[in-house]
mmCIF file of C-alpha atoms in Angstrom:
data_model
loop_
_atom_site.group_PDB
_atom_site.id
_atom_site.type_symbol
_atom_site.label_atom_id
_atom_site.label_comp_id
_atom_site.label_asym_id
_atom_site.label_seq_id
_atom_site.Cartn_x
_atom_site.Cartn_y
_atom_site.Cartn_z
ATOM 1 C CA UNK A 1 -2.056 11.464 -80.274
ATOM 2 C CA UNK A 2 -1.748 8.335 -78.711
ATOM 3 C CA UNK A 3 -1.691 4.535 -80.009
ATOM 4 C CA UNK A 4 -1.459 1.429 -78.250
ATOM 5 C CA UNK A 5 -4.313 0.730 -75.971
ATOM 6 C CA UNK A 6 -7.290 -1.886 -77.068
ATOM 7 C CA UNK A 7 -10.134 -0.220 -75.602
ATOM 8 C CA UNK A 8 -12.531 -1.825 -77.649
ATOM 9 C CA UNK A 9 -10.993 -5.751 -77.078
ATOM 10 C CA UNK A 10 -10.634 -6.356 -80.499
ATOM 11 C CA UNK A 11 -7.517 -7.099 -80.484
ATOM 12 C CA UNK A 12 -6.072 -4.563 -82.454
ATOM 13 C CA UNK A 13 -4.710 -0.538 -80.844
ATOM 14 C CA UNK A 14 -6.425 2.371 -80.851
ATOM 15 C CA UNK A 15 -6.187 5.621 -80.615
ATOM 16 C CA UNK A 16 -6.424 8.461 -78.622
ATOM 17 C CA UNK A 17 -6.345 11.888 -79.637
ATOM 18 C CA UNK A 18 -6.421 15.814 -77.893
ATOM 19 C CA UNK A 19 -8.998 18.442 -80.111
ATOM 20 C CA UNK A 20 -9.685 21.692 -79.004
ATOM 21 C CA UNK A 21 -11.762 24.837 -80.238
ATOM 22 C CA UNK A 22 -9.174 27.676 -80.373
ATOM 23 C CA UNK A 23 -12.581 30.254 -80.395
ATOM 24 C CA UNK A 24 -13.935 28.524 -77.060
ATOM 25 C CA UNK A 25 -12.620 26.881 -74.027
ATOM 26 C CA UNK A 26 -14.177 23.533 -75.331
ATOM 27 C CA UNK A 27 -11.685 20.643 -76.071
ATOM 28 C CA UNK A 28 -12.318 16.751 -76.077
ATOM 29 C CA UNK A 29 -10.257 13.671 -75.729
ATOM 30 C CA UNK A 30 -11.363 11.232 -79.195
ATOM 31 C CA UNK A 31 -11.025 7.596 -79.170
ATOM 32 C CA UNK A 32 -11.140 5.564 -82.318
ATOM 33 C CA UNK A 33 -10.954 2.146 -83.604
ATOM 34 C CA UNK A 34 -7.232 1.159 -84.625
ATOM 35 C CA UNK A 35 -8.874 -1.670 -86.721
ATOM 36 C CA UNK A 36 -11.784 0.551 -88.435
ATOM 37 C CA UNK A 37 -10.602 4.377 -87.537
ATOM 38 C CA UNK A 38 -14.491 4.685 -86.186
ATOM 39 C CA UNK A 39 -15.089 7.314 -83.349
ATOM 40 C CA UNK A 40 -15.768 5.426 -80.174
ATOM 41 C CA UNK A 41 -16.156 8.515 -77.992
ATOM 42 C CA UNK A 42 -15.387 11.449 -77.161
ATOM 43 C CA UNK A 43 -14.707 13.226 -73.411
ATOM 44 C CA UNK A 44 -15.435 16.765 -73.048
ATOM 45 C CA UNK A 45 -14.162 19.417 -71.005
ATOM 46 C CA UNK A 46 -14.620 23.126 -70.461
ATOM 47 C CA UNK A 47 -13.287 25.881 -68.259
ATOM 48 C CA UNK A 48 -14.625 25.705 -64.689
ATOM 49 C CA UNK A 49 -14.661 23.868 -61.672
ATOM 50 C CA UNK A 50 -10.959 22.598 -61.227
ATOM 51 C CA UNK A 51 -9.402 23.795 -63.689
ATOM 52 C CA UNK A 52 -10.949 22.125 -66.641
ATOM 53 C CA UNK A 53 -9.846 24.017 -69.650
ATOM 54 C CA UNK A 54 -9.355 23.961 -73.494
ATOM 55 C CA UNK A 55 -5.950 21.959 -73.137
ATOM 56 C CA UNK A 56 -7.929 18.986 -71.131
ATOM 57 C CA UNK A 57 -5.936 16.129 -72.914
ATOM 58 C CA UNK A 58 -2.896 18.247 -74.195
ATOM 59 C CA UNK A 59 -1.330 15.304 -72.147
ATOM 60 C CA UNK A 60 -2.122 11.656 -72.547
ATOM 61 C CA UNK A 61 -0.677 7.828 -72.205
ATOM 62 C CA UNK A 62 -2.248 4.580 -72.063
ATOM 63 C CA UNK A 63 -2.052 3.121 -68.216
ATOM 64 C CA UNK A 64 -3.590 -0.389 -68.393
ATOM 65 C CA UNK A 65 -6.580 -1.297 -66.449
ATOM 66 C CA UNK A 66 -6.844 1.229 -63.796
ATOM 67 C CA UNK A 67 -10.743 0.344 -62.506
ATOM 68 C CA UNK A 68 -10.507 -2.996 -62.994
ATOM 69 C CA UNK A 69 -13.140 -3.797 -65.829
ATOM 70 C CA UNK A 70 -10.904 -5.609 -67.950
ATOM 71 C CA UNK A 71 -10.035 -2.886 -70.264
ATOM 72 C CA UNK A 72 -6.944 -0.232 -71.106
ATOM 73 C CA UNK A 73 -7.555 3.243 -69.401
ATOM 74 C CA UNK A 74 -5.711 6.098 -70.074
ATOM 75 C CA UNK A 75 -4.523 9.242 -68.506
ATOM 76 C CA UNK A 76 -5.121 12.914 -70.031
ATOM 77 C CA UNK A 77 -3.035 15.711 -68.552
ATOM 78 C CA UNK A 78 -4.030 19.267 -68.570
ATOM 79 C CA UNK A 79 -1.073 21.999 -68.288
ATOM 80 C CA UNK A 80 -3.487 24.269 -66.608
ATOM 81 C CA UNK A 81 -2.786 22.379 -63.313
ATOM 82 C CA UNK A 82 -5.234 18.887 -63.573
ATOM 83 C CA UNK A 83 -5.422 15.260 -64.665
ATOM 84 C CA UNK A 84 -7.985 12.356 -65.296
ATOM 85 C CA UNK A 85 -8.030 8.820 -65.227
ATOM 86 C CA UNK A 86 -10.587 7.747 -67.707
ATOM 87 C CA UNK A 87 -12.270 4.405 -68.531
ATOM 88 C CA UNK A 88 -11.318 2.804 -71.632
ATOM 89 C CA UNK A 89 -14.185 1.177 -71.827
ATOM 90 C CA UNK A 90 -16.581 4.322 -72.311
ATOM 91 C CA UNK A 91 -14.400 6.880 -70.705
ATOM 92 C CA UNK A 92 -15.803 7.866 -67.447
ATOM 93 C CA UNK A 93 -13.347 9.632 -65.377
ATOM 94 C CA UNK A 94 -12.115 7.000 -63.060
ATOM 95 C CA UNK A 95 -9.698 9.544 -61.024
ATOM 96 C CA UNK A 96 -9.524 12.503 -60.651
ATOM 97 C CA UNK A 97 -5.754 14.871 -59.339
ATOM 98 C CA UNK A 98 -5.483 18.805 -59.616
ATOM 99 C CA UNK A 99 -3.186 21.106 -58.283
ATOM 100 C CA UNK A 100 -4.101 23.861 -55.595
ATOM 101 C CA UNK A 101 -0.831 25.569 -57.184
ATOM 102 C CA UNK A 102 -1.470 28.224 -59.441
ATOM 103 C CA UNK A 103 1.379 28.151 -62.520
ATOM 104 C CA UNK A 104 2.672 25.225 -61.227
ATOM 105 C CA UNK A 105 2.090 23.265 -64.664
ATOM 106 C CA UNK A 106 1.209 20.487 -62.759
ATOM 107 C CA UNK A 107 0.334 17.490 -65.416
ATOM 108 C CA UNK A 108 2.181 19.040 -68.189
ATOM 109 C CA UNK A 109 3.035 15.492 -68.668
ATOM 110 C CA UNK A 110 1.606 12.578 -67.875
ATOM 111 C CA UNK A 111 2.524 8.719 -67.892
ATOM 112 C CA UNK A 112 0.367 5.041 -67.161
ATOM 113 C CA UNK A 113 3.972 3.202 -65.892
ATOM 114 C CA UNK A 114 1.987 -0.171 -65.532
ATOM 115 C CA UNK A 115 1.720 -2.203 -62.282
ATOM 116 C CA UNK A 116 3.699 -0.423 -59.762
ATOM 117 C CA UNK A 117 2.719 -1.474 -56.179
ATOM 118 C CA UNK A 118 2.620 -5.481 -57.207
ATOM 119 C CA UNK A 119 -1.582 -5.291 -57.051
ATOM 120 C CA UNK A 120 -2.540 -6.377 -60.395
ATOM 121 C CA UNK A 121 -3.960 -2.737 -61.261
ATOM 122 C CA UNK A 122 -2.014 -0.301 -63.206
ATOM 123 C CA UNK A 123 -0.900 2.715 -62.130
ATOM 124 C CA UNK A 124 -1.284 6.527 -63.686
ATOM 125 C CA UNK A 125 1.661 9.332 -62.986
ATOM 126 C CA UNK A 126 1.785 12.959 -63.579
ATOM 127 C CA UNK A 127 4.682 15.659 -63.854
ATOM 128 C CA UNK A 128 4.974 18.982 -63.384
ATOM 129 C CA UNK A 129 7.215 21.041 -65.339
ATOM 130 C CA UNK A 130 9.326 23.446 -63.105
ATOM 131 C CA UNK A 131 7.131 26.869 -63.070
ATOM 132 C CA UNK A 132 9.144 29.717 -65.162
ATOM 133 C CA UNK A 133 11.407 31.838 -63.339
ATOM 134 C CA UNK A 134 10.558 35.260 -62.309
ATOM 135 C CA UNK A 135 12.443 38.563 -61.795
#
């Protein structure tokens, strides 16, 4: 769970929040009103193409205003080896990163550091976990 983002411009942070089905590969990124606690949306993903799985969103930060629209994004991190930029404003997936590494644990972690190239757009980061050792 996250907190800190206005998505909805009231003024006040919301939240952001990983749910998954443990009997299905389903899981969803939730968004709700800081002010009100009412759902504002929810994301979806599934297993399938790229690696979409039941820990889409295990992994997520605020990152500013990635697209430009005048509203906090965020980032959600899957360990299974992807990440999403998503729209604040009604989440569309702004960005999309995977790895072509299989165990590499790539988005494990994930961060929105802010402005970092001086543009006026924030920036999104992702880390990957060193893979476990073998014998």
């Amino acid at each position: 769970m996250i907190g800190g983002g206005d998505v909805d411009g009231d003024g006040t942070p919301d939240i952001a929040y990983y749910e998954n089905n443990t009997n299905t590969t389903d899981s969803w990124v939730r968004v709700r009103s800081g002010a009100t606690g009412q759902l504002l949306y929810s994301i979806s993903r599934w297993g399938g193409p790229n690696l979409r799985t039941y820990s889409f969103g295990q992994a997520l930060d605020f990152c500013a205003d990635v697209d430009g629209d005048g509203c906090e994004d965020f980032i959600a991190g899957d360990p299974g080896g992807a990440a999403s930029v998503l729209s604040g404003k009604d989440g569309t997936e702004v960005f999309y990163f995977w790895s072509i590494q299989t165990g590499s644990n790539f988005a494990e972690t994930v961060a929105g550091p802010g402005d970092m190239h001086g543009a006026g757009t924030a920036g999104a980061g992702t880390s990957t976990a060193p893979a476990p050792a073998t014998t």
